[in-house]
């Protein structure tokens, strides 16, 4: 079935060493759709023994892969991009079924990943080393010449989150491969089937056996075994801050990259285009029901224009469509009951402490209506917690200094937006915000994917973004030639 990816009962398999494999004990996880609870299929619940096999295959395959010329590595990524484009409808449908991502966003995720693969191949080929003479340093001379190249780290453990099961797997896999590493991918349980289709694409692109391997299974079950495995040379993790912290404390002496949670603030100044800012904030807060790390998760608005701005937010939020992700909607069922309970609990907590519901505030199973909360105060949980749901809390502030102070009090530091007509004021504020990225007059967002993307504080460690990811998953190698050495003399 589909070249071995699954059997007649939609029991999906992992790709290890070029083979499609079930778990040795045939254990599996049933994957149900958040849309209607229907069974989509199963993914293997891999055991420690299965993980050892995948890790050994990845390690054995790495030497051959790092000797593969850059232009050939790039060719595999170009072919994978072409195949992913061919499979777009199939894979985007699976994404929709598996994580209730609306059809348009699911297709956009696949298209974006096609571009990601191609750009990574391009940029990977342009990576160069450098050289430096000893003379640059006092006492040095041209008799010493250091040739500096970049070398792969070895085997990368890539762990991806549910909300971009294809794109945030490729954002790790593609740069790792161009850097000469082999990869073991642990996809999210809810999103694992989508990620296995991605593995099929790489296999059909002809990627040599063992270069990319997948291990599905519950992160809470196999996570620690994966992150402490002796064959791993780098961990590239995207997910919640709680798990990221756990990984950082547990994995030992190994380089890691963490892209974690966020509580992105949009600062609305009294000299901005309010209608445009409202448009951006609604789109930033509610696309894919706010299940984005870079979603706008709080508004800090100067109180003199707050009434006007809230009215605009209300008008635009009420236009949002909710319902089946198979339709053209923004508001979709959340990933699971636990998330929906948590999000609705934040709404109830805020209302109990005096927040005013401007729109939404209702729930039907996992579908929560887009909820704008006004008069949110800093004693409410929603002022600080990451909902990962369709909530937009509004905190009214007296001035810019208060906005910056509240923005920086967050444990998170992913992105912020500043809306103003004064670019100088925007830069002044941006320099004071403790985040990885400040968007001036735009919603918070990750793309375009060649930009650096990073979080500080509880939002992460290290910098993603195609060139930055390749650099993160490679290391320098210096070869110093001592030109004055006697052995260099002509005989
Ligand atoms: P999550 O629960 O942390 O899971 C992320 C990945 O980690 C999944 O593959 C998960 O597997 C795995 N995992 C779980 N426990 C683990 C453990 N003990 N050891 C190793 N891996 C483990 O996050 P999520 O619910 O998928 O995604 C939502 C969160 O990720 C939000 O906080 C969001 O802000 C953040 N996120 C951040 C970014 C960013 O770029 N900064 C992007 C997307 C999402 P299972 O699925 O099997 O549990
Ligand atoms: O949560 C996923 C994170 O990477 C956000 O991506 O492109 O929706 O801003 P984006």
JSON list of N, CA and C and ligand atoms in Angstrom, two decimals, residues 159-163 168 186-190 217-220 223-224 227 237-241 243 246-247 259-262 293 297 386 388 414 453 459, ligand 1:
[
{"chain": "A", "resi": 159, "resn": "UNK", "atom": "N", "xyz": [12.98, 16.38, 16.69]},
{"chain": "A", "resi": 159, "resn": "UNK", "atom": "CA", "xyz": [11.69, 16.16, 17.35]},
{"chain": "A", "resi": 159, "resn": "UNK", "atom": "C", "xyz": [10.77, 17.32, 16.99]},
{"chain": "A", "resi": 160, "resn": "UNK", "atom": "N", "xyz": [9.63, 16.99, 16.38]},
{"chain": "A", "resi": 160, "resn": "UNK", "atom": "CA", "xyz": [8.78, 18.07, 15.84]},
{"chain": "A", "resi": 160, "resn": "UNK", "atom": "C", "xyz": [7.43, 18.11, 16.54]},
{"chain": "A", "resi": 161, "resn": "UNK", "atom": "N", "xyz": [6.74, 19.28, 16.48]},
{"chain": "A", "resi": 161, "resn": "UNK", "atom": "CA", "xyz": [5.48, 19.48, 17.19]},
{"chain": "A", "resi": 161, "resn": "UNK", "atom": "C", "xyz": [4.29, 19.16, 16.32]},
{"chain": "A", "resi": 162, "resn": "UNK", "atom": "N", "xyz": [3.10, 19.14, 16.92]},
{"chain": "A", "resi": 162, "resn": "UNK", "atom": "CA", "xyz": [1.90, 18.72, 16.17]},
{"chain": "A", "resi": 162, "resn": "UNK", "atom": "C", "xyz": [1.46, 19.77, 15.15]},
{"chain": "A", "resi": 163, "resn": "UNK", "atom": "N", "xyz": [1.74, 21.04, 15.42]},
{"chain": "A", "resi": 163, "resn": "UNK", "atom": "CA", "xyz": [1.04, 22.06, 14.61]},
{"chain": "A", "resi": 163, "resn": "UNK", "atom": "C", "xyz": [1.61, 22.29, 13.23]},
{"chain": "A", "resi": 168, "resn": "UNK", "atom": "N", "xyz": [7.74, 21.62, 10.15]},
{"chain": "A", "resi": 168, "resn": "UNK", "atom": "CA", "xyz": [8.71, 21.70, 11.25]},
{"chain": "A", "resi": 168, "resn": "UNK", "atom": "C", "xyz": [9.48, 20.39, 11.45]},
{"chain": "A", "resi": 186, "resn": "UNK", "atom": "N", "xyz": [11.71, 11.96, 15.33]},
{"chain": "A", "resi": 186, "resn": "UNK", "atom": "CA", "xyz": [10.60, 11.59, 16.20]},
{"chain": "A", "resi": 186, "resn": "UNK", "atom": "C", "xyz": [9.48, 12.61, 15.98]},
{"chain": "A", "resi": 187, "resn": "UNK", "atom": "N", "xyz": [8.48, 12.25, 15.18]},
{"chain": "A", "resi": 187, "resn": "UNK", "atom": "CA", "xyz": [7.41, 13.20, 14.90]},
{"chain": "A", "resi": 187, "resn": "UNK", "atom": "C", "xyz": [6.41, 13.22, 16.06]},
{"chain": "A", "resi": 188, "resn": "UNK", "atom": "N", "xyz": [5.49, 14.19, 16.07]},
{"chain": "A", "resi": 188, "resn": "UNK", "atom": "CA", "xyz": [4.47, 14.20, 17.11]},
{"chain": "A", "resi": 188, "resn": "UNK", "atom": "C", "xyz": [3.55, 12.99, 16.92]},
{"chain": "A", "resi": 189, "resn": "UNK", "atom": "N", "xyz": [2.97, 12.50, 18.00]},
{"chain": "A", "resi": 189, "resn": "UNK", "atom": "CA", "xyz": [2.03, 11.38, 17.85]},
{"chain": "A", "resi": 189, "resn": "UNK", "atom": "C", "xyz": [0.87, 11.85, 16.98]},
{"chain": "A", "resi": 190, "resn": "UNK", "atom": "N", "xyz": [0.30, 13.00, 17.35]},
{"chain": "A", "resi": 190, "resn": "UNK", "atom": "CA", "xyz": [-0.79, 13.56, 16.52]},
{"chain": "A", "resi": 190, "resn": "UNK", "atom": "C", "xyz": [-0.11, 14.41, 15.44]},
{"chain": "A", "resi": 217, "resn": "UNK", "atom": "N", "xyz": [6.03, 7.13, 18.30]},
{"chain": "A", "resi": 217, "resn": "UNK", "atom": "CA", "xyz": [5.74, 6.62, 19.64]},
{"chain": "A", "resi": 217, "resn": "UNK", "atom": "C", "xyz": [5.49, 7.79, 20.56]},
{"chain": "A", "resi": 218, "resn": "UNK", "atom": "N", "xyz": [4.88, 7.52, 21.70]},
{"chain": "A", "resi": 218, "resn": "UNK", "atom": "CA", "xyz": [4.56, 8.61, 22.61]},
{"chain": "A", "resi": 218, "resn": "UNK", "atom": "C", "xyz": [5.82, 9.21, 23.22]},
{"chain": "A", "resi": 219, "resn": "UNK", "atom": "N", "xyz": [5.94, 10.52, 23.08]},
{"chain": "A", "resi": 219, "resn": "UNK", "atom": "CA", "xyz": [7.13, 11.19, 23.61]},
{"chain": "A", "resi": 219, "resn": "UNK", "atom": "C", "xyz": [7.34, 10.95, 25.08]},
{"chain": "A", "resi": 220, "resn": "UNK", "atom": "N", "xyz": [6.23, 10.85, 25.81]},
{"chain": "A", "resi": 220, "resn": "UNK", "atom": "CA", "xyz": [6.36, 10.64, 27.27]},
{"chain": "A", "resi": 220, "resn": "UNK", "atom": "C", "xyz": [6.90, 9.24, 27.56]},
{"chain": "A", "resi": 223, "resn": "UNK", "atom": "N", "xyz": [10.69, 9.35, 25.01]},
{"chain": "A", "resi": 223, "resn": "UNK", "atom": "CA", "xyz": [11.46, 10.59, 24.92]},
{"chain": "A", "resi": 223, "resn": "UNK", "atom": "C", "xyz": [12.81, 10.54, 25.57]},
{"chain": "A", "resi": 224, "resn": "UNK", "atom": "N", "xyz": [12.85, 10.11, 26.83]},
{"chain": "A", "resi": 224, "resn": "UNK", "atom": "CA", "xyz": [14.13, 10.12, 27.54]},
{"chain": "A", "resi": 224, "resn": "UNK", "atom": "C", "xyz": [15.13, 9.15, 26.91]},
{"chain": "A", "resi": 227, "resn": "UNK", "atom": "N", "xyz": [16.55, 11.01, 23.82]},
{"chain": "A", "resi": 227, "resn": "UNK", "atom": "CA", "xyz": [17.42, 12.20, 24.03]},
{"chain": "A", "resi": 227, "resn": "UNK", "atom": "C", "xyz": [18.71, 11.86, 24.76]},
{"chain": "A", "resi": 237, "resn": "UNK", "atom": "N", "xyz": [14.89, 20.35, 18.67]},
{"chain": "A", "resi": 237, "resn": "UNK", "atom": "CA", "xyz": [13.56, 20.16, 19.25]},
{"chain": "A", "resi": 237, "resn": "UNK", "atom": "C", "xyz": [12.68, 21.37, 19.03]},
{"chain": "A", "resi": 238, "resn": "UNK", "atom": "N", "xyz": [11.46, 21.16, 18.63]},
{"chain": "A", "resi": 238, "resn": "UNK", "atom": "CA", "xyz": [10.44, 22.20, 18.61]},
{"chain": "A", "resi": 238, "resn": "UNK", "atom": "C", "xyz": [9.23, 21.67, 19.35]},
{"chain": "A", "resi": 239, "resn": "UNK", "atom": "N", "xyz": [8.81, 22.47, 20.34]},
{"chain": "A", "resi": 239, "resn": "UNK", "atom": "CA", "xyz": [7.66, 22.02, 21.13]},
{"chain": "A", "resi": 239, "resn": "UNK", "atom": "C", "xyz": [7.47, 22.91, 22.33]},
{"chain": "A", "resi": 240, "resn": "UNK", "atom": "N", "xyz": [6.84, 22.38, 23.34]},
{"chain": "A", "resi": 240, "resn": "UNK", "atom": "CA", "xyz": [6.49, 23.20, 24.50]},
{"chain": "A", "resi": 240, "resn": "UNK", "atom": "C", "xyz": [7.71, 23.52, 25.35]},
{"chain": "A", "resi": 241, "resn": "UNK", "atom": "N", "xyz": [7.59, 24.60, 26.09]},
{"chain": "A", "resi": 241, "resn": "UNK", "atom": "CA", "xyz": [8.68, 25.01, 26.98]},
{"chain": "A", "resi": 241, "resn": "UNK", "atom": "C", "xyz": [8.93, 23.95, 28.04]},
{"chain": "A", "resi": 243, "resn": "UNK", "atom": "N", "xyz": [8.60, 20.67, 27.94]},
{"chain": "A", "resi": 243, "resn": "UNK", "atom": "CA", "xyz": [9.39, 19.56, 27.42]},
{"chain": "A", "resi": 243, "resn": "UNK", "atom": "C", "xyz": [10.79, 20.03, 27.05]},
{"chain": "A", "resi": 246, "resn": "UNK", "atom": "N", "xyz": [12.85, 20.11, 30.07]},
{"chain": "A", "resi": 246, "resn": "UNK", "atom": "CA", "xyz": [13.17, 18.74, 30.49]},
{"chain": "A", "resi": 246, "resn": "UNK", "atom": "C", "xyz": [14.33, 18.19, 29.65]},
{"chain": "A", "resi": 247, "resn": "UNK", "atom": "N", "xyz": [14.25, 18.43, 28.33]},
{"chain": "A", "resi": 247, "resn": "UNK", "atom": "CA", "xyz": [15.31, 17.94, 27.44]},
{"chain": "A", "resi": 247, "resn": "UNK", "atom": "C", "xyz": [16.64, 18.57, 27.79]},
{"chain": "A", "resi": 259, "resn": "UNK", "atom": "N", "xyz": [13.20, 25.29, 20.05]},
{"chain": "A", "resi": 259, "resn": "UNK", "atom": "CA", "xyz": [12.22, 26.31, 19.64]},
{"chain": "A", "resi": 259, "resn": "UNK", "atom": "C", "xyz": [10.98, 26.03, 20.46]},
{"chain": "A", "resi": 260, "resn": "UNK", "atom": "N", "xyz": [10.65, 26.90, 21.41]},
{"chain": "A", "resi": 260, "resn": "UNK", "atom": "CA", "xyz": [9.65, 26.55, 22.42]},
{"chain": "A", "resi": 260, "resn": "UNK", "atom": "C", "xyz": [8.43, 27.49, 22.36]},
{"chain": "A", "resi": 261, "resn": "UNK", "atom": "N", "xyz": [7.78, 27.63, 23.50]},
{"chain": "A", "resi": 261, "resn": "UNK", "atom": "CA", "xyz": [6.53, 28.38, 23.54]},
{"chain": "A", "resi": 261, "resn": "UNK", "atom": "C", "xyz": [6.72, 29.87, 23.39]},
{"chain": "A", "resi": 262, "resn": "UNK", "atom": "N", "xyz": [5.58, 30.56, 23.31]},
{"chain": "A", "resi": 262, "resn": "UNK", "atom": "CA", "xyz": [5.65, 32.01, 23.17]},
{"chain": "A", "resi": 262, "resn": "UNK", "atom": "C", "xyz": [4.45, 32.68, 23.80]},
{"chain": "A", "resi": 293, "resn": "UNK", "atom": "N", "xyz": [3.09, 28.99, 17.66]},
{"chain": "A", "resi": 293, "resn": "UNK", "atom": "CA", "xyz": [3.95, 29.54, 18.72]},
{"chain": "A", "resi": 293, "resn": "UNK", "atom": "C", "xyz": [4.07, 31.05, 18.55]},
{"chain": "A", "resi": 297, "resn": "UNK", "atom": "N", "xyz": [-0.53, 36.76, 21.18]},
{"chain": "A", "resi": 297, "resn": "UNK", "atom": "CA", "xyz": [-1.16, 36.16, 22.37]},
{"chain": "A", "resi": 297, "resn": "UNK", "atom": "C", "xyz": [-1.48, 37.19, 23.45]},
{"chain": "A", "resi": 386, "resn": "UNK", "atom": "N", "xyz": [0.53, 30.64, 28.00]},
{"chain": "A", "resi": 386, "resn": "UNK", "atom": "CA", "xyz": [0.41, 30.43, 26.56]},
{"chain": "A", "resi": 386, "resn": "UNK", "atom": "C", "xyz": [-0.82, 29.57, 26.30]},
{"chain": "A", "resi": 388, "resn": "UNK", "atom": "N", "xyz": [-2.34, 28.62, 23.41]},
{"chain": "A", "resi": 388, "resn": "UNK", "atom": "CA", "xyz": [-2.33, 27.76, 22.22]},
{"chain": "A", "resi": 388, "resn": "UNK", "atom": "C", "xyz": [-3.78, 27.47, 21.82]},
{"chain": "A", "resi": 414, "resn": "UNK", "atom": "N", "xyz": [9.73, 35.12, 22.46]},
{"chain": "A", "resi": 414, "resn": "UNK", "atom": "CA", "xyz": [9.80, 34.67, 21.06]},
{"chain": "A", "resi": 414, "resn": "UNK", "atom": "C", "xyz": [9.76, 35.87, 20.13]},
{"chain": "A", "resi": 453, "resn": "UNK", "atom": "N", "xyz": [15.22, 32.78, 13.01]},
{"chain": "A", "resi": 453, "resn": "UNK", "atom": "CA", "xyz": [14.01, 32.58, 13.83]},
{"chain": "A", "resi": 453, "resn": "UNK", "atom": "C", "xyz": [14.47, 32.03, 15.16]},
{"chain": "A", "resi": 459, "resn": "UNK", "atom": "N", "xyz": [11.50, 30.80, 25.60]},
{"chain": "A", "resi": 459, "resn": "UNK", "atom": "CA", "xyz": [11.07, 30.51, 24.22]},
{"chain": "A", "resi": 459, "resn": "UNK", "atom": "C", "xyz": [12.12, 29.76, 23.42]},
{"chain": "B", "resi": 1, "resn": "LIG", "atom": "P1", "xyz": [5.00, 19.10, 22.96]},
{"chain": "B", "resi": 1, "resn": "LIG", "atom": "O1", "xyz": [3.89, 18.47, 23.71]},
{"chain": "B", "resi": 1, "resn": "LIG", "atom": "O2", "xyz": [6.14, 19.65, 23.70]},
{"chain": "B", "resi": 1, "resn": "LIG", "atom": "O3", "xyz": [5.54, 17.98, 21.93]},
{"chain": "B", "resi": 1, "resn": "LIG", "atom": "C1", "xyz": [6.51, 18.33, 20.99]},
{"chain": "B", "resi": 1, "resn": "LIG", "atom": "C2", "xyz": [7.23, 17.06, 20.56]},
{"chain": "B", "resi": 1, "resn": "LIG", "atom": "O4", "xyz": [7.96, 16.55, 21.67]},
{"chain": "B", "resi": 1, "resn": "LIG", "atom": "C3", "xyz": [6.29, 15.95, 20.13]},
{"chain": "B", "resi": 1, "resn": "LIG", "atom": "O5", "xyz": [6.88, 15.19, 19.10]},
{"chain": "B", "resi": 1, "resn": "LIG", "atom": "C4", "xyz": [6.19, 15.12, 21.39]},
{"chain": "B", "resi": 1, "resn": "LIG", "atom": "O6", "xyz": [5.83, 13.78, 21.16]},
{"chain": "B", "resi": 1, "resn": "LIG", "atom": "C5", "xyz": [7.61, 15.19, 21.88]},
{"chain": "B", "resi": 1, "resn": "LIG", "atom": "N1", "xyz": [7.75, 14.88, 23.30]},
{"chain": "B", "resi": 1, "resn": "LIG", "atom": "C6", "xyz": [6.82, 14.87, 24.26]},
{"chain": "B", "resi": 1, "resn": "LIG", "atom": "N2", "xyz": [7.36, 14.53, 25.45]},
{"chain": "B", "resi": 1, "resn": "LIG", "atom": "C7", "xyz": [8.69, 14.32, 25.22]},
{"chain": "B", "resi": 1, "resn": "LIG", "atom": "C8", "xyz": [9.80, 13.96, 26.03]},
{"chain": "B", "resi": 1, "resn": "LIG", "atom": "N3", "xyz": [9.68, 13.72, 27.34]},
{"chain": "B", "resi": 1, "resn": "LIG", "atom": "N4", "xyz": [11.01, 13.84, 25.45]},
{"chain": "B", "resi": 1, "resn": "LIG", "atom": "C9", "xyz": [11.17, 14.08, 24.11]},
{"chain": "B", "resi": 1, "resn": "LIG", "atom": "N5", "xyz": [10.16, 14.44, 23.28]},
{"chain": "B", "resi": 1, "resn": "LIG", "atom": "C10", "xyz": [8.94, 14.55, 23.84]},
{"chain": "B", "resi": 1, "resn": "LIG", "atom": "O7", "xyz": [4.47, 20.30, 22.02]},
{"chain": "B", "resi": 1, "resn": "LIG", "atom": "P2", "xyz": [3.25, 20.23, 21.00]},
{"chain": "B", "resi": 1, "resn": "LIG", "atom": "O8", "xyz": [1.99, 20.12, 21.80]},
{"chain": "B", "resi": 1, "resn": "LIG", "atom": "O9", "xyz": [3.52, 19.24, 19.95]},
{"chain": "B", "resi": 1, "resn": "LIG", "atom": "O10", "xyz": [3.36, 21.69, 20.34]},
{"chain": "B", "resi": 1, "resn": "LIG", "atom": "C11", "xyz": [2.81, 22.81, 21.01]},
{"chain": "B", "resi": 1, "resn": "LIG", "atom": "C12", "xyz": [3.89, 23.53, 21.77]},
{"chain": "B", "resi": 1, "resn": "LIG", "atom": "O11", "xyz": [5.06, 23.67, 20.95]},
{"chain": "B", "resi": 1, "resn": "LIG", "atom": "C13", "xyz": [3.49, 24.95, 22.13]},
{"chain": "B", "resi": 1, "resn": "LIG", "atom": "O12", "xyz": [4.04, 25.30, 23.39]},
{"chain": "B", "resi": 1, "resn": "LIG", "atom": "C14", "xyz": [4.12, 25.79, 21.05]},
{"chain": "B", "resi": 1, "resn": "LIG", "atom": "O13", "xyz": [4.37, 27.12, 21.48]},
{"chain": "B", "resi": 1, "resn": "LIG", "atom": "C15", "xyz": [5.39, 25.05, 20.82]},
{"chain": "B", "resi": 1, "resn": "LIG", "atom": "N6", "xyz": [5.87, 25.31, 19.46]},
{"chain": "B", "resi": 1, "resn": "LIG", "atom": "C16", "xyz": [6.94, 26.15, 19.31]},
{"chain": "B", "resi": 1, "resn": "LIG", "atom": "C17", "xyz": [7.37, 26.46, 18.03]},
{"chain": "B", "resi": 1, "resn": "LIG", "atom": "C18", "xyz": [8.55, 27.35, 17.79]},
{"chain": "B", "resi": 1, "resn": "LIG", "atom": "O14", "xyz": [9.04, 27.38, 16.64]},
{"chain": "B", "resi": 1, "resn": "LIG", "atom": "N7", "xyz": [9.03, 28.08, 18.79]},
{"chain": "B", "resi": 1, "resn": "LIG", "atom": "C19", "xyz": [6.73, 25.93, 16.92]},
{"chain": "B", "resi": 1, "resn": "LIG", "atom": "C20", "xyz": [5.65, 25.08, 17.13]},
{"chain": "B", "resi": 1, "resn": "LIG", "atom": "C21", "xyz": [5.21, 24.77, 18.42]},
{"chain": "B", "resi": 1, "resn": "LIG", "atom": "P3", "xyz": [4.28, 13.36, 21.40]},
{"chain": "B", "resi": 1, "resn": "LIG", "atom": "O15", "xyz": [3.47, 14.07, 20.37]},
{"chain": "B", "resi": 1, "resn": "LIG", "atom": "O16", "xyz": [4.29, 11.87, 21.20]},
{"chain": "B", "resi": 1, "resn": "LIG", "atom": "O17", "xyz": [3.93, 13.75, 22.80]}
]
